[in-house]
Structures are given as structure tokens and as C-alpha cells.
Amino acid sequence: MALTLAWIQDPLGRGIRLRLDRPTELQSGANGAPAEFLRSHLTLALEWVLSTGISRRKLDNQPRNNNLKKNPEASSMSEADQSSAAHAAARAFGFHAEGEDGLDGDSGIATEYPDQLDYYSLLGLSQKPAPTETEIRSAYRNLTLMFHPDKQPPHLRESAEQHFKRIQTAYDTLMDPKKRVVYDMFGEEGVQREWGRGGAMGRGGDAEKQQVGVKAMSPQEFRHWFTRTMKRRERKALQDLVNSHGSITLGLNAETTIRVDEDDDMTIHIPERVVPVSYAAKVSFDSPLSLPSFRSNVKADTIADEQKTDPDSEQDDEVSESPIQVTFQAGIAGNIVHRTQEAKAEFADGTEEDIKIPLPPVVVANNVNLGVNLKPNMTELIGTKGIWKNRYWSTLRESTVLVEANVLPLPLLRTTVARAFQPIPGIKPFQVTTKTTLMRSLLESPPSLEVHVTKEIAERKLAFCAWSSGTWYYPDFLLDNFFFRGMTVADMYAFSGDLSSLQVGLISLPKQPTQTISMDDDDADVEEESAARRPKNRVDSSAESWQTFIQVSPGGGGLSLMYSRNLFSGTPADDLAKSEWTEEGYSPVMNIEGPRAVRVELSTTVSPDLSFTWNIKGTRRVGEYTRMGLGIGLTHQGILMTVGWTRLGQSLNLPLVLCSKDEATHDAAILAGIFTWASYLAIEFGYIRPRDRKLRREEVARRHNQLKKLIPKKRAESEQAIQMMTDQVRRRQLKEHDQDGLVIDRAEYGYWPPTDRKPRRGLEEARVADVLYPVANLVERGQLVIRSSTVKHQIIGFHDPAPLLKKQLKIWYTFQGRSHYVEVGDKDGVLLPQRGHMCPESEQFNSLYL
């Protein structure tokens, strides 16, 4: 049995070759084991010792005196082979690397791992700033010369056809401005869907219904049209999910749950029965009201007028579904009366007993509501020409108008007009809202009036003032001299509760994520890179807000305070009401994984007699569209607990009275709140979150196993791609070397164990892929540019050797005869050459091309 150990320094920077010749005959070892067994184990052991015992730092500093012209065929054991040999040797000697077959990835990376092919990364281009047609053609021409199937040997022809097909598809998509718009929004699947049957650009899609041909549109016009089309599709999808809005409230009475005696001692009992005592139900649905004959002329006049005013502006030729949005609403509320009937029962022994027999409950309707809301689009209805162009009438055209009409319980007509005013140029505008309510004949009393004025006084701080007139009465001189007849005594008594009021307050809004658009592509890219590196803990996940106001009324008043924020930072508890479509394009709502936050709302009111009521409520998302809330507080009904569910505009509320108002105290309410909060924490942290963590780990483990099975296939594809690009890349690098330009000497991509801390078990070894030729192929005119948005493992010749692990790209290069070195993270960009990458004199190495 012959052992051959050779050191070969090849152009890729590796140099270990081990060969153990197979014996011609099987012989027994000293312990009776077959020689084949000893040979295999000795081979694995030596490979493991050599692959792990040589310091990578020494390999990094090895001089590179090879000349590609002299030894172009030099090769050695790959990094993946060394790693597999090391693991095989460890298993042969009884050592098991923990985590080898288990989960060694990161759940955060798993949620961001790309599932689709990135065309920009495939062609070696950047998405921001957008590549020009010349850059796309140049990248396409360069890659097709490398991977054309007719120019490859037979054993590489099948792989070349696959690469060539991908390159062709990427080129066709990015060269078509309209397809590129859709691809930037939705990716590869989006292009296939929108150009397929039923898509916006496919057969039977929106493009065929468009009066003005979509093919004649510029890229900007097409983006505008496509964005509006997607917004209409989104609205339709939302309407299909929520055809109506409704709520059901069922009041329950369990006064015997908490009892407070004369000494303020509190006892908790299990209630014998929970009795429904009240109910309320409301439903509303939207119905568009179209006026096609009137609206079309107004729309044409409006567009023509705006084009005359600003001929260069982009007009929104979207036709809204209706100029008037109609909302029908109905509701009913009342009490549930429980009746009993007294009876006398006679037993067999002749005794009699008075008993009460429960009768079916009676539902009493105290309030029945039926009405309709009209929200007209004033611009579409009245246009911008004629008298509406006058500055006085334009106030109505630029306002938001809402008309509400009720039939039950009393006839009512309410008109709301909202508009922003800026009396002094340069200051923040005032938002003024006026409401007029007509509940009686104008001969009896004038309509009531409400005025709300809101102004932003600081960032996310709003001051507001609201005044309501209540029920007005005509003065005596009008009643005596004009045709007004005034209100009767019965009317005055019926509407005595409608009093005037004044509110003054301050509102603090939560922080909202903002998107700034830079006119400079380079600045936009820098902002994108800095945002990607921004720590996650700087994101405002608390969404803290508060509101306080003082109310004064002839019937009383008080000071109210409301405060809310998210606890246990995680997925927000609020509904995902934000549209994914804006004027700038598509902004998908991220699917945030992790523990869900709890939205806590605290409200309290202090009356003039210093008595106060309070309520605290917590809301948590329990599903994609479902929220659940639990609250407790001290109200005028006593100690009240509320349980609620909300899903897609439908809600169910269950207020439960735990203690009567005669026995309720603040101490009892606080203890009830503490007990409720402790119970929730026990459920949340004892069951829900451990279960969610387990499910997330299992999902990441499944994802990791799927990606891990693809490593051999992806590695083989990358090796074949490297073989096809080697000759052309060598010629380009030799040209760079002759011009004293940028020469890539070595490049590696993958996972390296951390040096500042002890790595996790099973992650002590590096998992690296050699990417010398793929990186050198990206050198263009003496520069190497890889944007942060580029998915590095999807660059041709790359593959992911360590899925779901934090990877780096290390590059050794020579520029103007000096050695340079740089390493960047997987999400960072690369720009070479740079003076800061230059190695000290003691670490200079010879270039591959010397």
C-alpha cells in the first residue's frame, strides 16, 4: 500500500493532494481487520488532519508565484471535499459534530432567503441605479459568449443550455421596459402571471380593455397605468373579503363574581349563572352610485382644464368606479328582560310551596337605527370649470363632503365638510371640519352646528378645539315678527339632553415609517445600504400615542386622558390597513415573523367632583386578520370586563359586569385587573410563545433541510459554469494585468466561524466556495461593482455553501502592482479598487499573473 502526499499550489490558491494507492490484494491487519478498512480509515484520518491542521491564515499568506500561462490545468481538493472528508474522518473515529444534520441556520435569514431567481444578479447588474440598455446588452453579450451551447464540449452542453435559457429570459425581461416595471415589483412569477391569461397584459386582461393602447405608453406612463390597475385589483380583493361591516354586542351580568363587604374585604366567587341583559347589533355595507352620462362630461372638462393649466403634468386618466360612494347602515339596541311566573306546587304528602317558573326572555328594542351616508367626489361631480373655478366656490370643490341621512329612530340630516386652510403662506395648515345636523323642521329651531379645528404644532403633535352648539332656540323677536313657530314644551323636554359643549385637547401620534425618494441614484443606493445596516432595535415598535382633552358643558365636564402603546415588541397588534400600492409603486407589507405585540390602551376620565372612571384594554393579533381584546375597568356600571373579537370589519363584543356599581371600589377593580393581567402573562409566556418558537424552529429546520439537499446540485452547476467561463475570464484578467489594472487573485464566498466568540456547536468549521472566476468575470473597465441589493449566491458561478448562515465574500486582488484585500457581508456592496484595501508591505503577495 503506497501513500503519496503532494503539495501543489494551483491558481485557485489551494494546494493539498493526498493519494493512497489501493493494494492489489486484500490483506489482514494486525487486529484482523481487512486492509481495505484500514486503508479507508487511514485515508480519511490523514485528510482530516491535513485539512484541519493547516492554519487558514498560513494559506492566506502563501506566496502565489504561479503563472496561468505555465500551469493552467493545476487543480486540488475543493473546500467542500475537504469539509466532507473531515466530517467522514470524525465519524470514523467516533466523533460526532453536533448540529451537522440539525438546524444550524438563522430564523431571521430564513424569512429573507430569496425563493425566486434574481435577473439582475444573474446578469451581474444592479437594480438601483437601474441599468441602461447598453449595460444590459453588454452583460448579455458577455455571458452568451461564455455559455452558448454550440461552443461547449459535449459533457457541458446540457448545463450550458440551462444557463443560456436563464440568461435569455433575464435579458428579454429587463430589455422590455414594461416587463421590467412588473419584474421590479413582483419578480419572475409576477411577470409570468401578468403576461399570462387573465393577467393585466395577458389575454382578456386590462390592457385589452384599455382605450389608449398600452404598447404606445412610455415606461413612466405604463408604470402609472399598471399601478392604478393593481390598486383597483387590490380594492376589489378587499371588497370580496369584506362585503359589509358589522358588530354584535351582548352585555352579560355576573355581579356575584366579585363581592365587597362593608369592611372593603373582597371575595371572588364562581358565578352561579351569567345572564344576558343587553344587546346591540349594527351592520353597514358600501354600494357605489354611478352617474355615467353626467360624470363623463365633467371628467373630460376637468382633464382638459388641467392640461391647459399644466400641459407637462402626468394626468391620472383612471376612471373611478363611482363619483358617489353610498354606505347603508342599520342597527338595533335594547335590553333583555328575564321574566318569571309565580306558581304554587302541591306535593304528594299534601304540602305546598310557592315557586317561580322562568319564562322565555323578552327582547326589548330601545333604539332602532336606519340610515345612509353619501360621500361624493366633488372634483368629479362639479368639475373645475365655470363658476367652480372661482376662488370662493373652489372651497367646496377642494373639500371632503359627507352627507348622512337617518330615517330611524328620528329623521336626521347631517352634512360634514372638511378642508385644510393656510391663512398665512409658509405655516402649517389648519384642518377645519364643520357639521350641521338637522333633526327638526326649520320652523321649530335652527340646525345644530359643530366645528372642529386641528393644527399640527410639532412633529406628530396635534392641537384641536371642538365646539358643539347643541339644540338652538329662536329668540323671541324672531318668533314674534317672522314666520318661525318655535318648539313646543314637549319638544324642549325631548331634546333637553342635547347640550352645547367645548373641547380643547392635544394629540400625540405614533411614529410612522417614512420613505424618502432621492433624485440622485447614487444617494438612493447609499440610503438603501445604510437602511439595510440599521439595527432592528431602532425601529419604533412601541407605536406610543396619547390624547388628552378638557370638556366643558352645562351638564358637566371633565378631564380625559387616553394612552396606548405596544408591549412585548414584535408584530404590531393593529390591523394591516395600509395599502400595498402607493403613487410610487408597490410596497408589500412585510410578513414579520416573531412574537406578536400587545396593544395596551388606558383611558380615564376625571369628573368635576373628583370622581373618576378608568379602563385598561389589551389587544393582540391572533391570526392574519383576527384580533382579540380583553379589558377591565371601573365604570358607571361597576367593575366591567370586556372581551372582543375583530376580523375583517366584523366584531363581537362581550361586556361582562363582575361587580355591581353599589359594591365596586377602586381597590377591587385594581385587584381584578392584576389577576386578569397575571393570567394573560401566564398563558402568553407559558404556552403561546413557547409553542410559536417551536413552530418557527421547525419551519426553519424544514427550510434548512430543503436548501441543504440542493447544495450538491448547485455546487455542480457552479463548477460547470466556472469551467465554461474560465478561458474568457483568463484572457480578460491577463489584459487587466498587462494594463496594470484590477486583477482578482483569489475570491471566496461562504461561512467562516466567528473569531470574537466561540461558535455554536457544529459550526466550528468554515463552509466556503471558491468564486475566483465568477468575481473576476464582473470586472469591467478596471472596476468591480457589486451592489448591496445583489443576491450574491445567484451570480453565475456562485452557489450557497452554507444556507441560512451569515456569509461573507473575501477578495484578494492586485491593483497597480500592489496587493489588496477586502471582506464584506452578504448584504453589503463591493466597490474595487479602493485605497483602504491596500495590504501593508509585510503582507504583500505576488500576483497570480506575474
PDB file of N, CA, C and O in Angstrom, residues 82 211 293 380 417 611 676:
ATOM      1  N   GLN A  82     -12.783  18.843   1.205  1.00  0.00           N
ATOM      2  CA  GLN A  82     -12.067  18.818   2.475  1.00  0.00           C
ATOM      3  C   GLN A  82     -13.030  18.765   3.645  1.00  0.00           C
ATOM      4  O   GLN A  82     -12.824  18.032   4.617  1.00  0.00           O
ATOM      5  N   GLN A 211     -58.642  51.837 -23.683  1.00  0.00           N
ATOM      6  CA  GLN A 211     -58.957  52.529 -24.925  1.00  0.00           C
ATOM      7  C   GLN A 211     -57.686  53.007 -25.625  1.00  0.00           C
ATOM      8  O   GLN A 211     -57.539  52.873 -26.835  1.00  0.00           O
ATOM      9  N   SER A 293     -73.632  59.330 -17.499  1.00  0.00           N
ATOM     10  CA  SER A 293     -73.856  60.377 -18.503  1.00  0.00           C
ATOM     11  C   SER A 293     -73.364  61.726 -18.018  1.00  0.00           C
ATOM     12  O   SER A 293     -72.778  62.500 -18.756  1.00  0.00           O
ATOM     13  N   GLU A 380     -65.005  65.276  -9.312  1.00  0.00           N
ATOM     14  CA  GLU A 380     -65.609  64.576 -10.438  1.00  0.00           C
ATOM     15  C   GLU A 380     -67.040  65.036 -10.695  1.00  0.00           C
ATOM     16  O   GLU A 380     -67.503  65.034 -11.833  1.00  0.00           O
ATOM     17  N   VAL A 417     -68.369  68.904   6.150  1.00  0.00           N
ATOM     18  CA  VAL A 417     -67.452  69.471   5.162  1.00  0.00           C
ATOM     19  C   VAL A 417     -66.105  69.665   5.852  1.00  0.00           C
ATOM     20  O   VAL A 417     -66.025  70.328   6.903  1.00  0.00           O
ATOM     21  N   SER A 611     -64.384  62.481  41.137  1.00  0.00           N
ATOM     22  CA  SER A 611     -64.570  61.045  40.930  1.00  0.00           C
ATOM     23  C   SER A 611     -64.070  60.707  39.522  1.00  0.00           C
ATOM     24  O   SER A 611     -64.170  61.533  38.611  1.00  0.00           O
ATOM     25  N   THR A 676     -56.307  39.527  36.178  1.00  0.00           N
ATOM     26  CA  THR A 676     -56.505  39.298  34.749  1.00  0.00           C
ATOM     27  C   THR A 676     -55.183  39.389  33.995  1.00  0.00           C
ATOM     28  O   THR A 676     -54.882  38.562  33.118  1.00  0.00           O
TER      29      THR A 676
END
